[in-house]
Short mmCIF file of C-alpha atoms in Angstrom, two decimals:
data_model
loop_
_atom_site.label_atom_id
_atom_site.label_comp_id
_atom_site.label_asym_id
_atom_site.label_seq_id
_atom_site.Cartn_x
_atom_site.Cartn_y
_atom_site.Cartn_z
CA MET A 1 -50.68 71.99 9.23
CA GLY A 2 -47.65 73.56 10.83
CA ASN A 3 -43.96 73.67 10.09
CA ALA A 4 -41.93 72.00 12.81
CA ALA A 5 -38.58 73.18 11.48
CA ASP A 6 -39.61 76.83 11.77
CA ASP A 7 -41.24 76.34 15.16
CA TRP A 8 -38.16 74.70 16.68
CA GLU A 9 -35.83 77.38 15.33
CA GLU A 10 -38.14 80.08 16.71
CA HIS A 11 -38.08 78.55 20.17
CA ALA A 12 -34.51 77.24 20.09
CA ARG A 13 -33.26 79.43 22.94
CA LYS A 14 -36.08 78.20 25.16
CA TRP A 15 -35.21 74.60 24.32
CA ILE A 16 -31.54 75.10 25.16
CA GLU A 17 -32.47 76.26 28.66
CA TRP A 18 -35.07 73.51 29.05
CA ALA A 19 -32.82 70.70 27.82
CA ARG A 20 -29.88 71.74 29.99
CA THR A 21 -31.85 72.01 33.23
CA PRO A 22 -31.33 68.63 34.94
CA ASP A 23 -34.47 66.64 35.74
CA LEU A 24 -36.75 69.19 34.11
CA ASP A 25 -38.04 66.61 31.65
CA SER A 26 -38.13 62.84 31.43
CA TYR A 27 -34.84 62.49 29.53
CA TRP A 28 -32.92 62.42 32.79
CA ARG A 29 -35.03 59.58 34.17
CA TYR A 30 -35.09 57.54 30.92
CA ARG A 31 -31.50 58.17 29.91
CA ASP A 32 -29.65 55.17 31.33
CA ALA A 33 -32.34 52.70 30.31
CA PHE A 34 -32.38 54.09 26.78
CA PHE A 35 -28.61 53.73 26.48
CA ASP A 36 -28.96 50.11 27.61
CA PHE A 37 -31.47 49.68 24.76
CA LEU A 38 -28.88 50.79 22.19
CA PRO A 39 -26.31 48.49 20.60
CA PRO A 40 -22.76 48.97 21.92
CA PRO A 41 -20.63 51.65 20.24
CA GLY A 42 -19.48 50.70 16.76
CA LYS A 43 -17.79 52.48 13.89
CA SER A 44 -19.99 55.57 13.82
CA THR A 45 -23.28 56.85 15.24
CA LEU A 46 -25.63 59.46 13.79
CA ASP A 47 -27.88 61.51 16.08
CA ILE A 48 -30.97 62.63 14.16
CA ALA A 49 -32.30 66.10 15.10
CA CYS A 50 -29.71 66.36 17.86
CA GLY A 51 -30.93 69.76 19.03
CA GLU A 52 -28.48 71.42 21.42
CA GLY A 53 -26.57 68.14 21.64
CA ARG A 54 -27.26 66.63 25.06
CA LEU A 55 -27.82 63.12 23.67
CA SER A 56 -24.76 63.37 21.41
CA ARG A 57 -22.62 64.45 24.36
CA ASP A 58 -23.88 61.57 26.47
CA LEU A 59 -23.30 59.10 23.63
CA ALA A 60 -19.76 60.39 23.16
CA GLU A 61 -19.07 59.90 26.86
CA ARG A 62 -20.15 56.28 26.41
CA GLY A 63 -17.71 55.62 23.60
CA HIS A 64 -19.75 56.41 20.48
CA GLN A 65 -18.17 58.25 17.56
CA VAL A 66 -21.06 60.63 17.07
CA THR A 67 -22.17 62.98 14.33
CA GLY A 68 -25.15 65.13 15.25
CA PHE A 69 -27.30 67.21 12.95
CA ASP A 70 -30.34 69.41 13.21
CA VAL A 71 -32.29 71.70 10.91
CA SER A 72 -32.00 74.55 13.44
CA PRO A 73 -28.84 76.69 13.05
CA THR A 74 -29.29 78.08 16.57
CA LEU A 75 -29.36 74.62 18.14
CA ILE A 76 -26.34 73.44 16.16
CA GLU A 77 -24.38 76.52 17.23
CA ALA A 78 -25.22 75.67 20.85
CA ALA A 79 -24.19 72.03 20.36
CA ARG A 80 -20.82 73.06 18.93
CA GLU A 81 -20.19 75.49 21.79
CA ALA A 82 -20.99 72.86 24.42
CA HIS A 83 -18.94 70.12 22.73
CA PRO A 84 -16.12 71.68 20.66
CA GLY A 85 -14.61 68.28 19.91
CA GLY A 86 -17.88 66.94 18.46
CA GLU A 87 -19.13 66.83 14.88
CA TYR A 88 -22.32 68.87 14.39
CA LEU A 89 -23.90 70.25 11.24
CA VAL A 90 -27.06 71.88 9.97
CA ALA A 91 -28.92 69.40 7.76
CA ASP A 92 -32.37 68.29 6.67
CA ALA A 93 -33.35 64.81 7.90
CA GLY A 94 -34.97 64.14 4.53
CA ASP A 95 -31.83 64.95 2.51
CA LEU A 96 -28.72 63.92 4.45
CA PRO A 97 -25.25 65.00 3.24
CA PHE A 98 -23.67 61.58 3.95
CA GLU A 99 -22.55 58.69 1.78
CA ASP A 100 -24.55 55.47 1.68
CA GLY A 101 -23.61 53.12 4.52
CA SER A 102 -21.78 55.75 6.60
CA PHE A 103 -23.14 54.74 10.02
CA ASP A 104 -23.76 51.46 11.79
CA LEU A 105 -26.13 53.11 14.28
CA VAL A 106 -28.63 55.91 13.80
CA VAL A 107 -30.44 57.27 16.87
CA ALA A 108 -33.57 59.41 16.89
CA TYR A 109 -34.44 60.32 20.46
CA CYS A 110 -37.80 62.12 20.67
CA ALA A 111 -37.19 63.43 17.18
CA LEU A 112 -39.23 61.67 14.47
CA MET A 113 -42.55 63.12 15.61
CA ASP A 114 -41.02 66.62 15.32
CA ILE A 115 -39.79 66.21 11.73
CA ASP A 116 -42.02 67.47 8.92
CA ASP A 117 -41.25 64.53 6.62
CA MET A 118 -41.02 61.61 9.03
CA ALA A 119 -41.12 58.91 6.34
CA GLY A 120 -38.42 60.73 4.39
CA ALA A 121 -36.25 60.87 7.50
CA VAL A 122 -36.60 57.11 7.99
CA ARG A 123 -35.77 56.53 4.32
CA GLU A 124 -32.62 58.66 4.56
CA ALA A 125 -31.60 57.05 7.86
CA THR A 126 -31.86 53.67 6.16
CA ARG A 127 -29.74 54.82 3.23
CA VAL A 128 -26.86 55.96 5.43
CA LEU A 129 -26.93 52.78 7.53
CA THR A 130 -24.49 49.97 6.89
CA PRO A 131 -25.94 46.53 6.04
CA GLU A 132 -27.33 45.14 9.30
CA GLY A 133 -26.98 48.58 10.85
CA ARG A 134 -29.62 49.66 13.34
CA LEU A 135 -31.98 52.58 13.80
CA ALA A 136 -33.09 53.16 17.40
CA ILE A 137 -35.90 55.58 18.12
CA SER A 138 -37.86 56.98 21.00
CA VAL A 139 -41.13 58.74 20.19
CA VAL A 140 -44.04 60.04 22.21
CA HIS A 141 -46.21 56.95 22.58
CA PRO A 142 -49.10 57.01 20.08
CA ALA A 143 -51.42 56.10 22.98
CA ASN A 144 -50.31 59.31 24.68
CA THR A 145 -51.20 61.73 21.90
CA GLY A 146 -54.92 62.13 22.47
CA VAL A 147 -56.81 64.86 24.28
CA LYS A 148 -55.80 65.44 27.89
CA THR A 149 -58.81 65.73 30.18
CA GLU A 150 -59.02 67.50 33.52
CA ASP A 151 -58.50 64.30 35.53
CA GLY A 152 -55.21 63.62 33.72
CA ALA A 153 -56.55 60.86 31.49
CA PHE A 154 -55.90 60.74 27.77
CA VAL A 155 -58.74 60.06 25.38
CA VAL A 156 -57.97 59.06 21.80
CA GLY A 157 -60.03 61.27 19.53
CA ASP A 158 -61.26 60.81 15.98
CA THR A 159 -58.00 62.13 14.47
CA TYR A 160 -55.82 59.22 15.64
CA PHE A 161 -55.28 57.70 12.20
CA GLU A 162 -54.99 61.03 10.39
CA GLY A 163 -52.66 62.61 12.93
CA THR A 164 -52.49 66.29 13.83
CA TYR A 165 -49.95 69.08 14.20
CA GLN A 166 -49.80 70.42 17.72
CA ARG A 167 -48.13 73.20 19.65
CA GLU A 168 -48.10 72.87 23.42
CA VAL A 169 -46.99 75.64 25.76
CA VAL A 170 -45.41 74.26 28.93
CA GLU A 171 -43.81 75.99 31.90
CA ARG A 172 -41.94 74.03 34.56
CA ASP A 173 -39.90 75.49 37.43
CA GLY A 174 -40.24 78.88 35.77
CA VAL A 175 -38.73 77.63 32.50
CA PRO A 176 -41.12 78.07 29.52
CA MET A 177 -41.10 75.96 26.37
CA VAL A 178 -43.23 75.57 23.25
CA PHE A 179 -43.30 71.99 21.97
CA ALA A 180 -44.31 71.59 18.32
CA GLY A 181 -44.76 68.40 16.35
CA TYR A 182 -47.01 65.75 14.90
CA THR A 183 -49.14 63.00 16.35
CA HIS A 184 -48.73 59.79 14.37
CA PRO A 185 -50.53 56.46 14.69
CA LEU A 186 -48.27 53.51 15.32
CA THR A 187 -48.81 52.25 11.78
CA LYS A 188 -47.30 55.40 10.28
CA TYR A 189 -43.99 54.52 11.90
CA THR A 190 -44.19 50.85 10.98
CA ASP A 191 -45.23 51.69 7.40
CA ALA A 192 -42.12 53.89 7.10
CA PHE A 193 -39.95 51.03 8.37
CA GLU A 194 -41.56 48.55 5.99
CA ALA A 195 -41.17 50.86 2.99
CA SER A 196 -37.47 51.28 3.81
CA GLY A 197 -36.81 47.58 4.29
CA LEU A 198 -36.27 47.80 8.04
CA LEU A 199 -37.16 44.93 10.36
CA ILE A 200 -38.33 45.50 13.94
CA GLU A 201 -35.87 43.90 16.36
CA ALA A 202 -37.06 45.17 19.74
CA VAL A 203 -39.93 47.17 21.23
CA ARG A 204 -40.12 48.76 24.68
CA GLU A 205 -42.79 50.73 26.53
CA PRO A 206 -40.74 52.06 29.46
CA LYS A 207 -42.66 52.92 32.59
CA ALA A 208 -42.89 56.66 32.98
CA VAL A 209 -41.59 57.94 36.31
CA HIS A 210 -42.72 61.35 37.53
CA ARG A 211 -40.29 63.75 39.15
CA ASP A 212 -41.65 62.81 42.59
CA GLY A 213 -40.86 59.14 41.92
CA SER A 214 -44.43 58.02 41.27
CA VAL A 215 -45.12 55.89 38.19
CA SER A 216 -47.58 56.93 35.49
CA PRO A 217 -50.38 54.45 34.68
CA TYR A 218 -49.74 54.89 30.95
CA PRO A 219 -46.51 54.99 28.91
CA TRP A 220 -45.10 58.31 27.78
CA HIS A 221 -42.63 56.95 25.25
CA LEU A 222 -42.33 54.10 22.78
CA TRP A 223 -38.89 52.73 21.91
CA LEU A 224 -38.25 50.79 18.71
CA ARG A 225 -35.01 49.27 17.46
CA VAL A 226 -35.00 48.23 13.81
CA ILE A 227 -32.36 46.57 11.66
CA LYS A 228 -31.49 47.10 8.02
CA GLY A 229 -32.00 43.82 6.22
#
């Protein structure tokens, strides 16, 4: 098993370039629809594993009072430089330095599958939520974490329920990146919600649009919005 925190710090500079190159990844094509999926801005919003801060910056532009954190010091330094008026700190998702009930919205965009203790992160997110606060997540769709074959199809292997740790080397438009994280079955996420007393409010499987405008026959992401009971 790997260590996602170390892997993301090691490749932080690559991620900064990747994340800040418009249209290089699907964020730019999902962004507006994902913001429509979120509740309107409230008292305070927490961005889990904010990385170099692109989601936090976009949330702030839409009226959210955002605090972003990440385990990577390099990424947090980049977030602060890009958004001097923002609130960014180095923190562990499984041991947050916030009071109970500090946020009415917690967002984890393509983050939970890259956190070493995913269930612990959900538990801590729940703790810092206000009563009836919401956690909104986007993860790589569990149906899209199998073995990629030569014809582009994905085949679910015999490790689906156990999950695996993966590192994938990708280069796009001359920009290299190493993606590291875990494959989780859907029930691992829902078990974490159930254990933390969270109720599923909404589920989306957004259609994946390629850079050329064509639509993928399978979903890339899964969006879940859960509420603290």
